[in-house]
PDB file of C-alpha atoms and ligand atoms in Angstrom:
ATOM      1  CA  UNK A   1     -81.312-129.105 -27.335  1.00 84.00           C
ATOM      2  CA  UNK A   2     -79.939-130.204 -30.678  1.00 95.00           C
ATOM      3  CA  UNK A   3     -76.310-129.979 -31.776  1.00 97.00           C
ATOM      4  CA  UNK A   4     -77.127-127.084 -34.116  1.00 97.00           C
ATOM      5  CA  UNK A   5     -78.944-125.161 -31.388  1.00 97.00           C
ATOM      6  CA  UNK A   6     -76.055-125.723 -28.991  1.00 98.00           C
ATOM      7  CA  UNK A   7     -73.558-124.483 -31.570  1.00 98.00           C
ATOM      8  CA  UNK A   8     -75.635-121.391 -32.357  1.00 96.00           C
ATOM      9  CA  UNK A   9     -75.976-120.564 -28.672  1.00 97.00           C
ATOM     10  CA  UNK A  10     -72.244-120.997 -28.083  1.00 98.00           C
ATOM     11  CA  UNK A  11     -71.423-118.754 -31.026  1.00 96.00           C
ATOM     12  CA  UNK A  12     -73.299-115.910 -29.336  1.00 97.00           C
ATOM     13  CA  UNK A  13     -71.089-116.326 -26.252  1.00 97.00           C
ATOM     14  CA  UNK A  14     -67.698-116.876 -27.866  1.00 98.00           C
ATOM     15  CA  UNK A  15     -65.970-113.903 -29.530  1.00 98.00           C
ATOM     16  CA  UNK A  16     -65.109-114.500 -33.183  1.00 97.00           C
ATOM     17  CA  UNK A  17     -61.419-114.071 -32.296  1.00 97.00           C
ATOM     18  CA  UNK A  18     -61.604-117.276 -30.246  1.00 98.00           C
ATOM     19  CA  UNK A  19     -61.451-120.572 -32.172  1.00 98.00           C
ATOM     20  CA  UNK A  20     -64.033-123.136 -31.137  1.00 98.00           C
ATOM     21  CA  UNK A  21     -62.862-126.743 -31.157  1.00 98.00           C
ATOM     22  CA  UNK A  22     -65.835-129.126 -31.060  1.00 98.00           C
ATOM     23  CA  UNK A  23     -64.631-132.010 -28.906  1.00 98.00           C
ATOM     24  CA  UNK A  24     -66.204-135.041 -30.547  1.00 98.00           C
ATOM     25  CA  UNK A  25     -64.496-137.873 -28.613  1.00 98.00           C
ATOM     26  CA  UNK A  26     -66.842-140.891 -28.187  1.00 97.00           C
ATOM     27  CA  UNK A  27     -69.396-139.189 -30.477  1.00 98.00           C
ATOM     28  CA  UNK A  28     -70.585-140.747 -33.729  1.00 98.00           C
ATOM     29  CA  UNK A  29     -69.744-139.677 -37.250  1.00 98.00           C
ATOM     30  CA  UNK A  30     -73.398-138.719 -37.716  1.00 98.00           C
ATOM     31  CA  UNK A  31     -73.179-136.335 -34.776  1.00 98.00           C
ATOM     32  CA  UNK A  32     -69.963-134.855 -36.140  1.00 98.00           C
ATOM     33  CA  UNK A  33     -71.645-134.360 -39.527  1.00 98.00           C
ATOM     34  CA  UNK A  34     -74.515-132.520 -37.814  1.00 98.00           C
ATOM     35  CA  UNK A  35     -71.999-130.013 -36.485  1.00 98.00           C
ATOM     36  CA  UNK A  36     -70.137-129.982 -39.816  1.00 98.00           C
ATOM     37  CA  UNK A  37     -73.306-129.030 -41.654  1.00 98.00           C
ATOM     38  CA  UNK A  38     -73.658-126.052 -39.288  1.00 97.00           C
ATOM     39  CA  UNK A  39     -70.275-124.865 -40.534  1.00 97.00           C
ATOM     40  CA  UNK A  40     -68.090-126.326 -37.758  1.00 98.00           C
ATOM     41  CA  UNK A  41     -64.681-127.387 -39.127  1.00 98.00           C
ATOM     42  CA  UNK A  42     -62.424-127.811 -36.073  1.00 98.00           C
ATOM     43  CA  UNK A  43     -62.899-131.036 -34.133  1.00 98.00           C
ATOM     44  CA  UNK A  44     -60.977-132.446 -31.162  1.00 98.00           C
ATOM     45  CA  UNK A  45     -60.298-136.085 -30.322  1.00 98.00           C
ATOM     46  CA  UNK A  46     -58.255-137.799 -27.620  1.00 98.00           C
ATOM     47  CA  UNK A  47     -57.827-141.387 -28.838  1.00 98.00           C
ATOM     48  CA  UNK A  48     -55.541-142.192 -31.753  1.00 98.00           C
ATOM     49  CA  UNK A  49     -57.498-145.051 -33.362  1.00 98.00           C
ATOM     50  CA  UNK A  50     -60.759-143.135 -33.093  1.00 98.00           C
ATOM     51  CA  UNK A  51     -59.164-140.043 -34.645  1.00 98.00           C
ATOM     52  CA  UNK A  52     -57.781-142.026 -37.580  1.00 98.00           C
ATOM     53  CA  UNK A  53     -61.090-143.746 -38.268  1.00 98.00           C
ATOM     54  CA  UNK A  54     -63.042-140.497 -38.199  1.00 98.00           C
ATOM     55  CA  UNK A  55     -60.446-138.788 -40.384  1.00 98.00           C
ATOM     56  CA  UNK A  56     -60.775-141.562 -42.967  1.00 98.00           C
ATOM     57  CA  UNK A  57     -64.576-141.532 -43.033  1.00 98.00           C
ATOM     58  CA  UNK A  58     -65.375-137.833 -42.793  1.00 98.00           C
ATOM     59  CA  UNK A  59     -64.940-134.802 -45.111  1.00 98.00           C
ATOM     60  CA  UNK A  60     -61.340-133.884 -45.789  1.00 98.00           C
ATOM     61  CA  UNK A  61     -61.737-130.180 -45.036  1.00 98.00           C
ATOM     62  CA  UNK A  62     -62.092-130.925 -41.316  1.00 98.00           C
ATOM     63  CA  UNK A  63     -59.226-129.736 -39.111  1.00 98.00           C
ATOM     64  CA  UNK A  64     -58.463-132.492 -36.584  1.00 99.00           C
ATOM     65  CA  UNK A  65     -57.027-131.521 -33.210  1.00 99.00           C
ATOM     66  CA  UNK A  66     -55.446-134.106 -30.958  1.00 98.00           C
ATOM     67  CA  UNK A  67     -56.245-133.028 -27.397  1.00 98.00           C
ATOM     68  CA  UNK A  68     -55.444-136.154 -25.387  1.00 94.00           C
ATOM     69  CA  UNK A  69     -52.273-137.581 -23.984  1.00 95.00           C
ATOM     70  CA  UNK A  70     -50.271-138.803 -26.984  1.00 97.00           C
ATOM     71  CA  UNK A  71     -48.046-141.856 -26.605  1.00 97.00           C
ATOM     72  CA  UNK A  72     -44.833-141.727 -28.617  1.00 98.00           C
ATOM     73  CA  UNK A  73     -45.492-145.067 -30.331  1.00 98.00           C
ATOM     74  CA  UNK A  74     -48.778-143.751 -31.758  1.00 98.00           C
ATOM     75  CA  UNK A  75     -47.602-140.465 -33.268  1.00 98.00           C
ATOM     76  CA  UNK A  76     -47.071-142.117 -36.651  1.00 98.00           C
ATOM     77  CA  UNK A  77     -50.788-142.841 -37.049  1.00 98.00           C
ATOM     78  CA  UNK A  78     -51.927-139.219 -36.843  1.00 98.00           C
ATOM     79  CA  UNK A  79     -48.838-137.552 -38.349  1.00 98.00           C
ATOM     80  CA  UNK A  80     -50.137-137.646 -41.953  1.00 98.00           C
ATOM     81  CA  UNK A  81     -53.210-135.496 -41.290  1.00 98.00           C
ATOM     82  CA  UNK A  82     -53.370-133.963 -37.802  1.00 98.00           C
ATOM     83  CA  UNK A  83     -53.816-130.171 -37.749  1.00 98.00           C
ATOM     84  CA  UNK A  84     -52.697-129.385 -34.189  1.00 98.00           C
ATOM     85  CA  UNK A  85     -51.403-131.497 -31.308  1.00 98.00           C
ATOM     86  CA  UNK A  86     -52.437-129.763 -28.078  1.00 98.00           C
ATOM     87  CA  UNK A  87     -50.845-131.753 -25.293  1.00 94.00           C
ATOM     88  CA  UNK A  88     -47.106-131.989 -25.867  1.00 98.00           C
ATOM     89  CA  UNK A  89     -45.252-132.096 -22.577  1.00 96.00           C
ATOM     90  CA  UNK A  90     -41.904-133.818 -23.106  1.00 97.00           C
ATOM     91  CA  UNK A  91     -38.785-133.519 -25.237  1.00 98.00           C
ATOM     92  CA  UNK A  92     -39.074-137.201 -26.083  1.00 98.00           C
ATOM     93  CA  UNK A  93     -42.527-136.647 -27.584  1.00 98.00           C
ATOM     94  CA  UNK A  94     -41.298-133.644 -29.602  1.00 98.00           C
ATOM     95  CA  UNK A  95     -38.474-135.767 -31.001  1.00 98.00           C
ATOM     96  CA  UNK A  96     -40.912-138.430 -32.138  1.00 98.00           C
ATOM     97  CA  UNK A  97     -43.331-135.876 -33.608  1.00 98.00           C
ATOM     98  CA  UNK A  98     -40.454-134.301 -35.519  1.00 98.00           C
ATOM     99  CA  UNK A  99     -39.329-137.682 -36.805  1.00 98.00           C
ATOM    100  CA  UNK A 100     -42.786-138.667 -38.040  1.00 98.00           C
ATOM    101  CA  UNK A 101     -43.472-135.227 -39.499  1.00 98.00           C
ATOM    102  CA  UNK A 102     -40.282-135.479 -41.508  1.00 98.00           C
ATOM    103  CA  UNK A 103     -41.307-138.893 -42.781  1.00 98.00           C
ATOM    104  CA  UNK A 104     -44.571-137.484 -44.118  1.00 97.00           C
ATOM    105  CA  UNK A 105     -42.907-134.326 -45.368  1.00 97.00           C
ATOM    106  CA  UNK A 106     -44.937-132.140 -43.020  1.00 98.00           C
ATOM    107  CA  UNK A 107     -44.364-129.576 -40.324  1.00 98.00           C
ATOM    108  CA  UNK A 108     -46.571-130.454 -37.379  1.00 98.00           C
ATOM    109  CA  UNK A 109     -48.249-127.756 -35.311  1.00 98.00           C
ATOM    110  CA  UNK A 110     -47.938-128.330 -31.562  1.00 98.00           C
ATOM    111  CA  UNK A 111     -48.849-126.637 -28.300  1.00 98.00           C
ATOM    112  CA  UNK A 112     -46.804-126.815 -25.116  1.00 98.00           C
ATOM    113  CA  UNK A 113     -49.003-128.258 -22.384  1.00 98.00           C
ATOM    114  CA  UNK A 114     -48.515-126.707 -18.965  1.00 98.00           C
ATOM    115  CA  UNK A 115     -49.565-128.029 -15.618  1.00 96.00           C
ATOM    116  CA  UNK A 116     -51.691-125.213 -14.183  1.00 94.00           C
ATOM    117  CA  UNK A 117     -54.233-127.111 -12.076  1.00 91.00           C
ATOM    118  CA  UNK A 118     -53.681-127.291  -8.359  1.00 85.00           C
ATOM    119  CA  UNK A 119     -54.936-130.874  -8.453  1.00 79.00           C
ATOM    120  CA  UNK A 120     -52.374-133.549  -9.118  1.00 76.00           C
ATOM    121  CA  UNK A 121     -52.163-134.738 -12.697  1.00 74.00           C
ATOM    122  CA  UNK A 122     -49.257-136.350 -14.440  1.00 70.00           C
ATOM    123  CA  UNK A 123     -49.411-134.195 -17.541  1.00 89.00           C
ATOM    124  CA  UNK A 124     -47.913-130.848 -18.437  1.00 95.00           C
ATOM    125  CA  UNK A 125     -44.628-128.989 -18.146  1.00 96.00           C
ATOM    126  CA  UNK A 126     -43.795-126.595 -15.392  1.00 94.00           C
ATOM    127  CA  UNK A 127     -42.247-123.372 -16.631  1.00 96.00           C
ATOM    128  CA  UNK A 128     -38.612-124.028 -15.692  1.00 96.00           C
ATOM    129  CA  UNK A 129     -38.703-127.517 -17.117  1.00 96.00           C
ATOM    130  CA  UNK A 130     -40.052-126.185 -20.416  1.00 97.00           C
ATOM    131  CA  UNK A 131     -37.499-123.375 -20.598  1.00 97.00           C
ATOM    132  CA  UNK A 132     -34.712-125.888 -20.033  1.00 97.00           C
ATOM    133  CA  UNK A 133     -35.971-127.956 -22.963  1.00 98.00           C
ATOM    134  CA  UNK A 134     -36.386-125.005 -25.325  1.00 98.00           C
ATOM    135  CA  UNK A 135     -32.730-124.030 -25.005  1.00 96.00           C
ATOM    136  CA  UNK A 136     -31.369-127.533 -25.646  1.00 97.00           C
ATOM    137  CA  UNK A 137     -29.372-127.659 -28.871  1.00 97.00           C
ATOM    138  CA  UNK A 138     -31.081-130.959 -29.674  1.00 98.00           C
ATOM    139  CA  UNK A 139     -34.453-129.283 -29.343  1.00 97.00           C
ATOM    140  CA  UNK A 140     -33.538-126.376 -31.583  1.00 95.00           C
ATOM    141  CA  UNK A 141     -32.438-128.889 -34.196  1.00 97.00           C
ATOM    142  CA  UNK A 142     -36.007-130.175 -34.636  1.00 98.00           C
ATOM    143  CA  UNK A 143     -37.132-128.644 -37.932  1.00 98.00           C
ATOM    144  CA  UNK A 144     -40.446-130.399 -38.521  1.00 98.00           C
ATOM    145  CA  UNK A 145     -42.378-129.068 -35.558  1.00 98.00           C
ATOM    146  CA  UNK A 146     -43.944-125.657 -35.197  1.00 98.00           C
ATOM    147  CA  UNK A 147     -44.849-124.527 -31.697  1.00 98.00           C
ATOM    148  CA  UNK A 148     -47.985-122.407 -31.998  1.00 98.00           C
ATOM    149  CA  UNK A 149     -48.712-121.655 -28.343  1.00 98.00           C
ATOM    150  CA  UNK A 150     -49.716-123.178 -25.039  1.00 98.00           C
ATOM    151  CA  UNK A 151     -52.460-125.398 -23.637  1.00 98.00           C
ATOM    152  CA  UNK A 152     -53.687-126.087 -20.133  1.00 97.00           C
ATOM    153  CA  UNK A 153     -56.541-127.458 -18.073  1.00 96.00           C
ATOM    154  CA  UNK A 154     -57.881-125.905 -14.890  1.00 95.00           C
ATOM    155  CA  UNK A 155     -58.865-127.870 -11.826  1.00 93.00           C
ATOM    156  CA  UNK A 156     -62.325-129.434 -12.055  1.00 91.00           C
ATOM    157  CA  UNK A 157     -63.979-127.359  -9.336  1.00 92.00           C
ATOM    158  CA  UNK A 158     -66.892-125.048  -8.570  1.00 93.00           C
ATOM    159  CA  UNK A 159     -64.422-122.509  -7.224  1.00 95.00           C
ATOM    160  CA  UNK A 160     -64.497-119.895  -9.998  1.00 95.00           C
ATOM    161  CA  UNK A 161     -61.836-117.765  -8.304  1.00 96.00           C
ATOM    162  CA  UNK A 162     -59.438-120.678  -8.425  1.00 96.00           C
ATOM    163  CA  UNK A 163     -60.219-121.270 -12.107  1.00 96.00           C
ATOM    164  CA  UNK A 164     -59.535-117.603 -12.861  1.00 98.00           C
ATOM    165  CA  UNK A 165     -56.175-117.901 -11.101  1.00 97.00           C
ATOM    166  CA  UNK A 166     -55.182-121.045 -12.946  1.00 97.00           C
ATOM    167  CA  UNK A 167     -56.083-119.649 -16.373  1.00 98.00           C
ATOM    168  CA  UNK A 168     -54.313-116.399 -15.499  1.00 98.00           C
ATOM    169  CA  UNK A 169     -51.219-118.480 -14.714  1.00 97.00           C
ATOM    170  CA  UNK A 170     -51.275-119.941 -18.228  1.00 98.00           C
ATOM    171  CA  UNK A 171     -51.695-116.482 -19.736  1.00 98.00           C
ATOM    172  CA  UNK A 172     -48.615-115.276 -17.817  1.00 98.00           C
ATOM    173  CA  UNK A 173     -46.635-118.280 -19.036  1.00 98.00           C
ATOM    174  CA  UNK A 174     -47.744-117.531 -22.603  1.00 98.00           C
ATOM    175  CA  UNK A 175     -46.707-113.861 -22.323  1.00 98.00           C
ATOM    176  CA  UNK A 176     -43.325-114.810 -20.857  1.00 98.00           C
ATOM    177  CA  UNK A 177     -42.626-117.149 -23.741  1.00 98.00           C
ATOM    178  CA  UNK A 178     -44.065-114.789 -26.351  1.00 98.00           C
ATOM    179  CA  UNK A 179     -41.747-111.978 -25.255  1.00 98.00           C
ATOM    180  CA  UNK A 180     -38.876-114.349 -24.492  1.00 97.00           C
ATOM    181  CA  UNK A 181     -37.952-117.493 -26.358  1.00 97.00           C
ATOM    182  CA  UNK A 182     -40.635-117.044 -29.049  1.00 98.00           C
ATOM    183  CA  UNK A 183     -40.066-113.317 -29.598  1.00 98.00           C
ATOM    184  CA  UNK A 184     -39.285-113.866 -33.261  1.00 97.00           C
ATOM    185  CA  UNK A 185     -41.882-116.592 -33.902  1.00 96.00           C
ATOM    186  CA  UNK A 186     -44.906-115.031 -35.594  1.00 95.00           C
ATOM    187  CA  UNK A 187     -46.909-118.218 -35.250  1.00 97.00           C
ATOM    188  CA  UNK A 188     -46.724-118.432 -31.468  1.00 98.00           C
ATOM    189  CA  UNK A 189     -50.252-117.119 -30.792  1.00 98.00           C
ATOM    190  CA  UNK A 190     -52.523-119.766 -29.321  1.00 98.00           C
ATOM    191  CA  UNK A 191     -53.718-120.091 -25.739  1.00 98.00           C
ATOM    192  CA  UNK A 192     -55.840-123.256 -25.709  1.00 98.00           C
ATOM    193  CA  UNK A 193     -57.863-123.204 -22.500  1.00 98.00           C
ATOM    194  CA  UNK A 194     -61.509-123.578 -21.534  1.00 98.00           C
ATOM    195  CA  UNK A 195     -64.009-126.447 -21.726  1.00 98.00           C
ATOM    196  CA  UNK A 196     -67.802-126.715 -21.409  1.00 97.00           C
ATOM    197  CA  UNK A 197     -67.860-125.840 -17.719  1.00 96.00           C
ATOM    198  CA  UNK A 198     -65.254-123.105 -17.636  1.00 97.00           C
ATOM    199  CA  UNK A 199     -64.861-121.564 -21.106  1.00 98.00           C
ATOM    200  CA  UNK A 200     -66.299-118.188 -20.105  1.00 98.00           C
ATOM    201  CA  UNK A 201     -63.733-117.888 -17.322  1.00 98.00           C
ATOM    202  CA  UNK A 202     -60.987-118.979 -19.713  1.00 98.00           C
ATOM    203  CA  UNK A 203     -62.014-116.406 -22.330  1.00 98.00           C
ATOM    204  CA  UNK A 204     -62.065-113.676 -19.671  1.00 98.00           C
ATOM    205  CA  UNK A 205     -58.454-114.645 -18.886  1.00 98.00           C
ATOM    206  CA  UNK A 206     -57.297-114.490 -22.496  1.00 98.00           C
ATOM    207  CA  UNK A 207     -58.071-117.829 -24.126  1.00 98.00           C
ATOM    208  CA  UNK A 208     -57.810-117.835 -27.924  1.00 98.00           C
ATOM    209  CA  UNK A 209     -59.030-121.409 -28.401  1.00 98.00           C
ATOM    210  CA  UNK A 210     -61.683-123.286 -26.424  1.00 98.00           C
ATOM    211  CA  UNK A 211     -62.225-127.060 -26.477  1.00 98.00           C
ATOM    212  CA  UNK A 212     -65.904-127.772 -25.946  1.00 98.00           C
ATOM    213  CA  UNK A 213     -67.551-131.186 -26.006  1.00 98.00           C
ATOM    214  CA  UNK A 214     -70.571-131.831 -23.814  1.00 98.00           C
ATOM    215  CA  UNK A 215     -72.047-128.341 -24.270  1.00 98.00           C
ATOM    216  CA  UNK A 216     -72.291-129.140 -28.003  1.00 98.00           C
ATOM    217  CA  UNK A 217     -72.886-132.893 -28.221  1.00 98.00           C
ATOM    218  CA  UNK A 218     -74.456-133.560 -24.814  1.00 96.00           C
ATOM    219  CA  UNK A 219     -73.043-135.631 -21.969  1.00 94.00           C
ATOM    220  CA  UNK A 220     -70.753-138.513 -22.909  1.00 91.00           C
ATOM    221  CA  UNK A 221     -72.054-141.978 -22.024  1.00 79.00           C
TER     222      UNK A 221
HETATM  223  C1  PLP B 301     -62.880-134.019 -23.127  1.00 84.06           C
HETATM  224  C2  PLP B 301     -61.976-132.852 -23.190  1.00 84.06           C
HETATM  225  C3  PLP B 301     -62.476-131.555 -23.414  1.00 84.06           C
HETATM  226  C4  PLP B 301     -63.957-131.251 -23.551  1.00 84.06           C
HETATM  227  O1  PLP B 301     -64.616-131.464 -22.345  1.00 84.06           O
HETATM  228  P1  PLP B 301     -66.147-131.003 -22.144  1.00 84.06           P
HETATM  229  O2  PLP B 301     -66.269-130.866 -20.656  1.00 84.06           O
HETATM  230  O3  PLP B 301     -66.984-132.089 -22.687  1.00 84.06           O
HETATM  231  O4  PLP B 301     -66.332-129.720 -22.842  1.00 84.06           O
HETATM  232  C5  PLP B 301     -61.567-130.519 -23.524  1.00 84.06           C
HETATM  233  N1  PLP B 301     -60.251-130.715 -23.402  1.00 84.06           N
HETATM  234  C6  PLP B 301     -59.722-131.939 -23.174  1.00 84.06           C
HETATM  235  C7  PLP B 301     -58.241-132.078 -23.058  1.00 84.06           C
HETATM  236  C8  PLP B 301     -60.566-133.035 -23.053  1.00 84.06           C
HETATM  237  O5  PLP B 301     -60.033-134.253 -22.839  1.00 84.06           O
END
């Protein structure tokens, strides 16, 4: 199926209240433009150089989402234009994002990444660790970041019950923060969870933003 057919089919399955990020990593600018001409404006990338190059060459009304692991020394390259950074999981990274945002006179939108998968990965906060950071005076002093919600990835598995549980865990974390630390933050609203293989499960568990690549652009080489 073509990119436009894939997008149309997905739009029948995703409620309009859920934002669709088209994950275009490794895909060509021509393929991105195909999706763009179908009205798609949110695209996700996970490599800094690739994101910068695509930003420079493609229409300027695209919203670029950085969904990969971001190294502190590379924040400066995406700071001028990035719309939302999904995977922030350390105080050190927030400090650097704040510093670069200030330099470019911007406030950068970020999501707190949580480790919800049972499988071992290096990335993502656990809840206590995140809480501890949020209440640091040095963290509260960062004025050029805006935390818009949470992000997580479920275990890559056929076990749908397990995926439900892991997404439900992220939803609980979101609610705890929304009624706790972020009680007075109107912009804390995003739950970024769900990919090509598990977005329906994620939406059933409360996702507000899905990151879908292969179901739009086909398998990556
Ligand atoms: C690649 C990637 C996706 C999209 O994966 P698909 O299975 O192709 O939909 C979503 N989120 C993150 C963080 C990714 O790296």
